[in-house]
């Protein structure tokens, strides 16, 4: 049962975080693009930080509670 609940929560969070990632990126993306001066490495780093914040923080909390 625990595995089933974990899988269901993971699927729900995967969809929610994917939507959230693009909603957040739509807001901060133009600022990152203007500051990066066209550097794809800076843009990639900013997107990775946003992704890790959206996935990493809830994942860390989940592991502290259930891990």
PDB file of N, CA and C in Angstrom:
ATOM      1  N   UNK A   1       0.824  -1.199   0.000  1.00  0.00           N
ATOM      2  CA  UNK A   1       0.000   0.000   0.000  1.00  0.00           C
ATOM      3  C   UNK A   1       0.869   1.263   0.000  1.00  0.00           C
ATOM      4  N   UNK A   2       1.948   1.228   0.798  1.00  0.00           N
ATOM      5  CA  UNK A   2       2.849   2.378   0.854  1.00  0.00           C
ATOM      6  C   UNK A   2       3.449   2.681  -0.514  1.00  0.00           C
ATOM      7  N   UNK A   3       3.819   1.624  -1.240  1.00  0.00           N
ATOM      8  CA  UNK A   3       4.390   1.809  -2.572  1.00  0.00           C
ATOM      9  C   UNK A   3       3.374   2.428  -3.519  1.00  0.00           C
ATOM     10  N   UNK A   4       2.152   1.963  -3.449  1.00  0.00           N
ATOM     11  CA  UNK A   4       1.097   2.505  -4.309  1.00  0.00           C
ATOM     12  C   UNK A   4       0.886   3.996  -4.026  1.00  0.00           C
ATOM     13  N   UNK A   5       0.798   4.365  -2.752  1.00  0.00           N
ATOM     14  CA  UNK A   5       0.605   5.773  -2.386  1.00  0.00           C
ATOM     15  C   UNK A   5       1.789   6.610  -2.853  1.00  0.00           C
ATOM     16  N   UNK A   6       2.991   6.083  -2.692  1.00  0.00           N
ATOM     17  CA  UNK A   6       4.189   6.805  -3.131  1.00  0.00           C
ATOM     18  C   UNK A   6       4.173   7.028  -4.637  1.00  0.00           C
ATOM     19  N   UNK A   7       3.793   6.016  -5.396  1.00  0.00           N
ATOM     20  CA  UNK A   7       3.745   6.147  -6.857  1.00  0.00           C
ATOM     21  C   UNK A   7       2.684   7.157  -7.269  1.00  0.00           C
ATOM     22  N   UNK A   8       1.515   7.095  -6.651  1.00  0.00           N
ATOM     23  CA  UNK A   8       0.440   8.037  -6.983  1.00  0.00           C
ATOM     24  C   UNK A   8       0.868   9.466  -6.656  1.00  0.00           C
ATOM     25  N   UNK A   9       1.446   9.675  -5.474  1.00  0.00           N
ATOM     26  CA  UNK A   9       1.918  11.019  -5.114  1.00  0.00           C
ATOM     27  C   UNK A   9       3.017  11.499  -6.060  1.00  0.00           C
ATOM     28  N   UNK A  10       3.907  10.599  -6.448  1.00  0.00           N
ATOM     29  CA  UNK A  10       4.983  10.965  -7.367  1.00  0.00           C
ATOM     30  C   UNK A  10       4.438  11.382  -8.729  1.00  0.00           C
ATOM     31  N   UNK A  11       3.460  10.668  -9.225  1.00  0.00           N
ATOM     32  CA  UNK A  11       2.870  11.026 -10.519  1.00  0.00           C
ATOM     33  C   UNK A  11       2.144  12.367 -10.451  1.00  0.00           C
ATOM     34  N   UNK A  12       1.406  12.579  -9.365  1.00  0.00           N
ATOM     35  CA  UNK A  12       0.710  13.861  -9.204  1.00  0.00           C
ATOM     36  C   UNK A  12       1.726  14.997  -9.121  1.00  0.00           C
ATOM     37  N   UNK A  13       2.778  14.804  -8.322  1.00  0.00           N
ATOM     38  CA  UNK A  13       3.780  15.854  -8.178  1.00  0.00           C
ATOM     39  C   UNK A  13       4.563  16.062  -9.478  1.00  0.00           C
ATOM     40  N   UNK A  14       4.784  15.016 -10.252  1.00  0.00           N
ATOM     41  CA  UNK A  14       5.496  15.165 -11.524  1.00  0.00           C
ATOM     42  C   UNK A  14       4.724  16.075 -12.474  1.00  0.00           C
ATOM     43  N   UNK A  15       3.432  15.863 -12.571  1.00  0.00           N
ATOM     44  CA  UNK A  15       2.604  16.694 -13.441  1.00  0.00           C
ATOM     45  C   UNK A  15       2.531  18.125 -12.907  1.00  0.00           C
ATOM     46  N   UNK A  16       2.313  18.254 -11.603  1.00  0.00           N
ATOM     47  CA  UNK A  16       2.206  19.585 -11.000  1.00  0.00           C
ATOM     48  C   UNK A  16       3.519  20.355 -11.124  1.00  0.00           C
ATOM     49  N   UNK A  17       4.636  19.695 -10.889  1.00  0.00           N
ATOM     50  CA  UNK A  17       5.921  20.394 -10.954  1.00  0.00           C
ATOM     51  C   UNK A  17       6.285  20.768 -12.390  1.00  0.00           C
ATOM     52  N   UNK A  18       5.890  19.931 -13.345  1.00  0.00           N
ATOM     53  CA  UNK A  18       6.154  20.255 -14.744  1.00  0.00           C
ATOM     54  C   UNK A  18       5.402  21.529 -15.141  1.00  0.00           C
ATOM     55  N   UNK A  19       4.139  21.607 -14.732  1.00  0.00           N
ATOM     56  CA  UNK A  19       3.341  22.808 -15.008  1.00  0.00           C
ATOM     57  C   UNK A  19       3.920  24.001 -14.261  1.00  0.00           C
ATOM     58  N   UNK A  20       4.269  23.795 -12.992  1.00  0.00           N
ATOM     59  CA  UNK A  20       4.826  24.858 -12.168  1.00  0.00           C
ATOM     60  C   UNK A  20       6.143  25.363 -12.734  1.00  0.00           C
ATOM     61  N   UNK A  21       6.979  24.446 -13.226  1.00  0.00           N
ATOM     62  CA  UNK A  21       8.264  24.840 -13.797  1.00  0.00           C
ATOM     63  C   UNK A  21       8.070  25.855 -14.919  1.00  0.00           C
ATOM     64  N   UNK A  22       7.141  25.590 -15.811  1.00  0.00           N
ATOM     65  CA  UNK A  22       6.935  26.497 -16.927  1.00  0.00           C
ATOM     66  C   UNK A  22       6.225  27.773 -16.507  1.00  0.00           C
ATOM     67  N   UNK A  23       5.364  27.713 -15.508  1.00  0.00           N
ATOM     68  CA  UNK A  23       4.727  28.940 -15.000  1.00  0.00           C
ATOM     69  C   UNK A  23       5.772  29.851 -14.364  1.00  0.00           C
ATOM     70  N   UNK A  24       6.650  29.281 -13.544  1.00  0.00           N
ATOM     71  CA  UNK A  24       7.714  30.067 -12.909  1.00  0.00           C
ATOM     72  C   UNK A  24       8.668  30.588 -13.969  1.00  0.00           C
ATOM     73  N   UNK A  25       9.046  29.721 -14.909  1.00  0.00           N
ATOM     74  CA  UNK A  25      10.011  30.123 -15.929  1.00  0.00           C
ATOM     75  C   UNK A  25       9.445  31.214 -16.827  1.00  0.00           C
ATOM     76  N   UNK A  26       8.130  31.206 -17.065  1.00  0.00           N
ATOM     77  CA  UNK A  26       7.514  32.278 -17.853  1.00  0.00           C
ATOM     78  C   UNK A  26       7.681  33.630 -17.171  1.00  0.00           C
ATOM     79  N   UNK A  27       7.690  33.625 -15.841  1.00  0.00           N
ATOM     80  CA  UNK A  27       7.835  34.881 -15.105  1.00  0.00           C
ATOM     81  C   UNK A  27       9.286  35.329 -14.978  1.00  0.00           C
ATOM     82  N   UNK A  28      10.207  34.398 -14.697  1.00  0.00           N
ATOM     83  CA  UNK A  28      11.598  34.803 -14.487  1.00  0.00           C
ATOM     84  C   UNK A  28      12.460  34.646 -15.735  1.00  0.00           C
ATOM     85  N   UNK A  29      11.946  33.941 -16.730  1.00  0.00           N
ATOM     86  CA  UNK A  29      12.723  33.713 -17.948  1.00  0.00           C
ATOM     87  C   UNK A  29      13.202  34.971 -18.634  1.00  0.00           C
ATOM     88  N   UNK A  30      12.334  35.962 -18.868  1.00  0.00           N
ATOM     89  CA  UNK A  30      12.797  37.188 -19.527  1.00  0.00           C
ATOM     90  C   UNK A  30      13.898  37.917 -18.742  1.00  0.00           C
ATOM     91  N   UNK A  31      13.805  37.910 -17.417  1.00  0.00           N
ATOM     92  CA  UNK A  31      14.848  38.557 -16.605  1.00  0.00           C
ATOM     93  C   UNK A  31      16.167  37.811 -16.743  1.00  0.00           C
ATOM     94  N   UNK A  32      16.114  36.486 -16.740  1.00  0.00           N
ATOM     95  CA  UNK A  32      17.333  35.694 -16.901  1.00  0.00           C
ATOM     96  C   UNK A  32      17.928  35.921 -18.282  1.00  0.00           C
ATOM     97  N   UNK A  33      17.085  35.962 -19.291  1.00  0.00           N
ATOM     98  CA  UNK A  33      17.578  36.175 -20.650  1.00  0.00           C
ATOM     99  C   UNK A  33      18.254  37.527 -20.800  1.00  0.00           C
ATOM    100  N   UNK A  34      17.685  38.557 -20.172  1.00  0.00           N
ATOM    101  CA  UNK A  34      18.290  39.886 -20.297  1.00  0.00           C
ATOM    102  C   UNK A  34      19.595  39.972 -19.516  1.00  0.00           C
ATOM    103  N   UNK A  35      19.699  39.281 -18.378  1.00  0.00           N
ATOM    104  CA  UNK A  35      20.928  39.331 -17.575  1.00  0.00           C
ATOM    105  C   UNK A  35      22.021  38.442 -18.152  1.00  0.00           C
ATOM    106  N   UNK A  36      21.639  37.361 -18.814  1.00  0.00           N
ATOM    107  CA  UNK A  36      22.642  36.396 -19.269  1.00  0.00           C
ATOM    108  C   UNK A  36      23.394  36.864 -20.500  1.00  0.00           C
ATOM    109  N   UNK A  37      22.854  37.831 -21.205  1.00  0.00           N
ATOM    110  CA  UNK A  37      23.530  38.312 -22.412  1.00  0.00           C
ATOM    111  C   UNK A  37      23.628  37.255 -23.488  1.00  0.00           C
ATOM    112  N   UNK A  38      22.682  36.346 -23.526  1.00  0.00           N
ATOM    113  CA  UNK A  38      22.672  35.305 -24.559  1.00  0.00           C
ATOM    114  C   UNK A  38      23.496  34.086 -24.203  1.00  0.00           C
ATOM    115  N   UNK A  39      24.058  34.039 -23.005  1.00  0.00           N
ATOM    116  CA  UNK A  39      24.851  32.885 -22.593  1.00  0.00           C
ATOM    117  C   UNK A  39      23.933  31.720 -22.259  1.00  0.00           C
ATOM    118  N   UNK A  40      24.056  30.672 -23.043  1.00  0.00           N
ATOM    119  CA  UNK A  40      23.192  29.515 -22.823  1.00  0.00           C
ATOM    120  C   UNK A  40      23.545  28.796 -21.524  1.00  0.00           C
ATOM    121  N   UNK A  41      24.805  28.872 -21.107  1.00  0.00           N
ATOM    122  CA  UNK A  41      25.208  28.226 -19.855  1.00  0.00           C
ATOM    123  C   UNK A  41      24.498  28.869 -18.671  1.00  0.00           C
ATOM    124  N   UNK A  42      24.390  30.195 -18.664  1.00  0.00           N
ATOM    125  CA  UNK A  42      23.704  30.896 -17.573  1.00  0.00           C
ATOM    126  C   UNK A  42      22.221  30.557 -17.584  1.00  0.00           C
ATOM    127  N   UNK A  43      21.629  30.516 -18.752  1.00  0.00           N
ATOM    128  CA  UNK A  43      20.216  30.176 -18.868  1.00  0.00           C
ATOM    129  C   UNK A  43      19.962  28.744 -18.392  1.00  0.00           C
ATOM    130  N   UNK A  44      20.835  27.833 -18.762  1.00  0.00           N
ATOM    131  CA  UNK A  44      20.708  26.439 -18.347  1.00  0.00           C
ATOM    132  C   UNK A  44      20.867  26.312 -16.836  1.00  0.00           C
ATOM    133  N   UNK A  45      21.804  27.035 -16.270  1.00  0.00           N
ATOM    134  CA  UNK A  45      22.006  27.009 -14.828  1.00  0.00           C
ATOM    135  C   UNK A  45      20.786  27.554 -14.087  1.00  0.00           C
ATOM    136  N   UNK A  46      20.220  28.637 -14.577  1.00  0.00           N
ATOM    137  CA  UNK A  46      19.026  29.211 -13.943  1.00  0.00           C
ATOM    138  C   UNK A  46      17.854  28.236 -14.010  1.00  0.00           C
ATOM    139  N   UNK A  47      17.674  27.582 -15.144  1.00  0.00           N
ATOM    140  CA  UNK A  47      16.575  26.622 -15.275  1.00  0.00           C
ATOM    141  C   UNK A  47      16.811  25.415 -14.365  1.00  0.00           C
ATOM    142  N   UNK A  48      18.069  24.989 -14.245  1.00  0.00           N
ATOM    143  CA  UNK A  48      18.384  23.862 -13.366  1.00  0.00           C
ATOM    144  C   UNK A  48      18.115  24.217 -11.908  1.00  0.00           C
ATOM    145  N   UNK A  49      18.429  25.435 -11.503  1.00  0.00           N
ATOM    146  CA  UNK A  49      18.164  25.872 -10.134  1.00  0.00           C
ATOM    147  C   UNK A  49      16.659  25.887  -9.857  1.00  0.00           C
ATOM    148  N   UNK A  50      15.898  26.405 -10.799  1.00  0.00           N
ATOM    149  CA  UNK A  50      14.433  26.420 -10.636  1.00  0.00           C
ATOM    150  C   UNK A  50      13.907  24.986 -10.556  1.00  0.00           C
ATOM    151  N   UNK A  51      14.394  24.116 -11.424  1.00  0.00           N
ATOM    152  CA  UNK A  51      13.959  22.720 -11.422  1.00  0.00           C
ATOM    153  C   UNK A  51      14.285  22.035 -10.104  1.00  0.00           C
ATOM    154  N   UNK A  52      15.508  22.263  -9.601  1.00  0.00           N
ATOM    155  CA  UNK A  52      15.901  21.653  -8.335  1.00  0.00           C
ATOM    156  C   UNK A  52      15.088  22.193  -7.164  1.00  0.00           C
ATOM    157  N   UNK A  53      14.741  23.466  -7.221  1.00  0.00           N
ATOM    158  CA  UNK A  53      13.910  24.031  -6.156  1.00  0.00           C
ATOM    159  C   UNK A  53      12.520  23.412  -6.176  1.00  0.00           C
ATOM    160  N   UNK A  54      11.974  23.209  -7.374  1.00  0.00           N
ATOM    161  CA  UNK A  54      10.630  22.650  -7.489  1.00  0.00           C
ATOM    162  C   UNK A  54      10.623  21.161  -7.122  1.00  0.00           C
ATOM    163  N   UNK A  55      11.658  20.410  -7.507  1.00  0.00           N
ATOM    164  CA  UNK A  55      11.714  18.982  -7.220  1.00  0.00           C
ATOM    165  C   UNK A  55      12.456  18.671  -5.937  1.00  0.00           C
ATOM    166  N   UNK A  56      13.560  19.370  -5.715  1.00  0.00           N
ATOM    167  CA  UNK A  56      14.448  19.023  -4.611  1.00  0.00           C
ATOM    168  C   UNK A  56      13.877  19.281  -3.233  1.00  0.00           C
ATOM    169  N   UNK A  57      13.284  20.431  -3.031  1.00  0.00           N
ATOM    170  CA  UNK A  57      12.762  20.776  -1.710  1.00  0.00           C
ATOM    171  C   UNK A  57      11.633  19.831  -1.297  1.00  0.00           C
ATOM    172  N   UNK A  58      10.607  19.631  -2.143  1.00  0.00           N
ATOM    173  CA  UNK A  58       9.563  18.652  -1.748  1.00  0.00           C
ATOM    174  C   UNK A  58      10.111  17.227  -1.619  1.00  0.00           C
ATOM    175  N   UNK A  59      11.062  16.866  -2.469  1.00  0.00           N
ATOM    176  CA  UNK A  59      11.664  15.536  -2.368  1.00  0.00           C
ATOM    177  C   UNK A  59      12.414  15.350  -1.061  1.00  0.00           C
ATOM    178  N   UNK A  60      13.143  16.369  -0.660  1.00  0.00           N
ATOM    179  CA  UNK A  60      13.869  16.332   0.607  1.00  0.00           C
ATOM    180  C   UNK A  60      12.895  16.210   1.778  1.00  0.00           C
ATOM    181  N   UNK A  61      11.823  16.985   1.741  1.00  0.00           N
ATOM    182  CA  UNK A  61      10.811  16.927   2.805  1.00  0.00           C
ATOM    183  C   UNK A  61      10.165  15.541   2.845  1.00  0.00           C
ATOM    184  N   UNK A  62       9.824  15.004   1.678  1.00  0.00           N
ATOM    185  CA  UNK A  62       9.210  13.674   1.615  1.00  0.00           C
ATOM    186  C   UNK A  62      10.136  12.624   2.216  1.00  0.00           C
ATOM    187  N   UNK A  63      11.426  12.708   1.877  1.00  0.00           N
ATOM    188  CA  UNK A  63      12.372  11.729   2.402  1.00  0.00           C
ATOM    189  C   UNK A  63      12.561  11.879   3.914  1.00  0.00           C
ATOM    190  N   UNK A  64      12.497  13.091   4.418  1.00  0.00           N
ATOM    191  CA  UNK A  64      12.604  13.293   5.872  1.00  0.00           C
ATOM    192  C   UNK A  64      11.392  12.712   6.590  1.00  0.00           C
ATOM    193  N   UNK A  65      10.216  12.828   5.977  1.00  0.00           N
ATOM    194  CA  UNK A  65       8.992  12.332   6.607  1.00  0.00           C
ATOM    195  C   UNK A  65       8.896  10.804   6.470  1.00  0.00           C
ATOM    196  N   UNK A  66       9.086  10.296   5.245  1.00  0.00           N
ATOM    197  CA  UNK A  66       8.839   8.876   4.982  1.00  0.00           C
ATOM    198  C   UNK A  66      10.102   8.043   4.833  1.00  0.00           C
ATOM    199  N   UNK A  67      11.253   8.675   4.673  1.00  0.00           N
ATOM    200  CA  UNK A  67      12.499   7.945   4.418  1.00  0.00           C
ATOM    201  C   UNK A  67      13.069   7.418   5.660  1.00  0.00           C
TER     202      UNK A  67
END
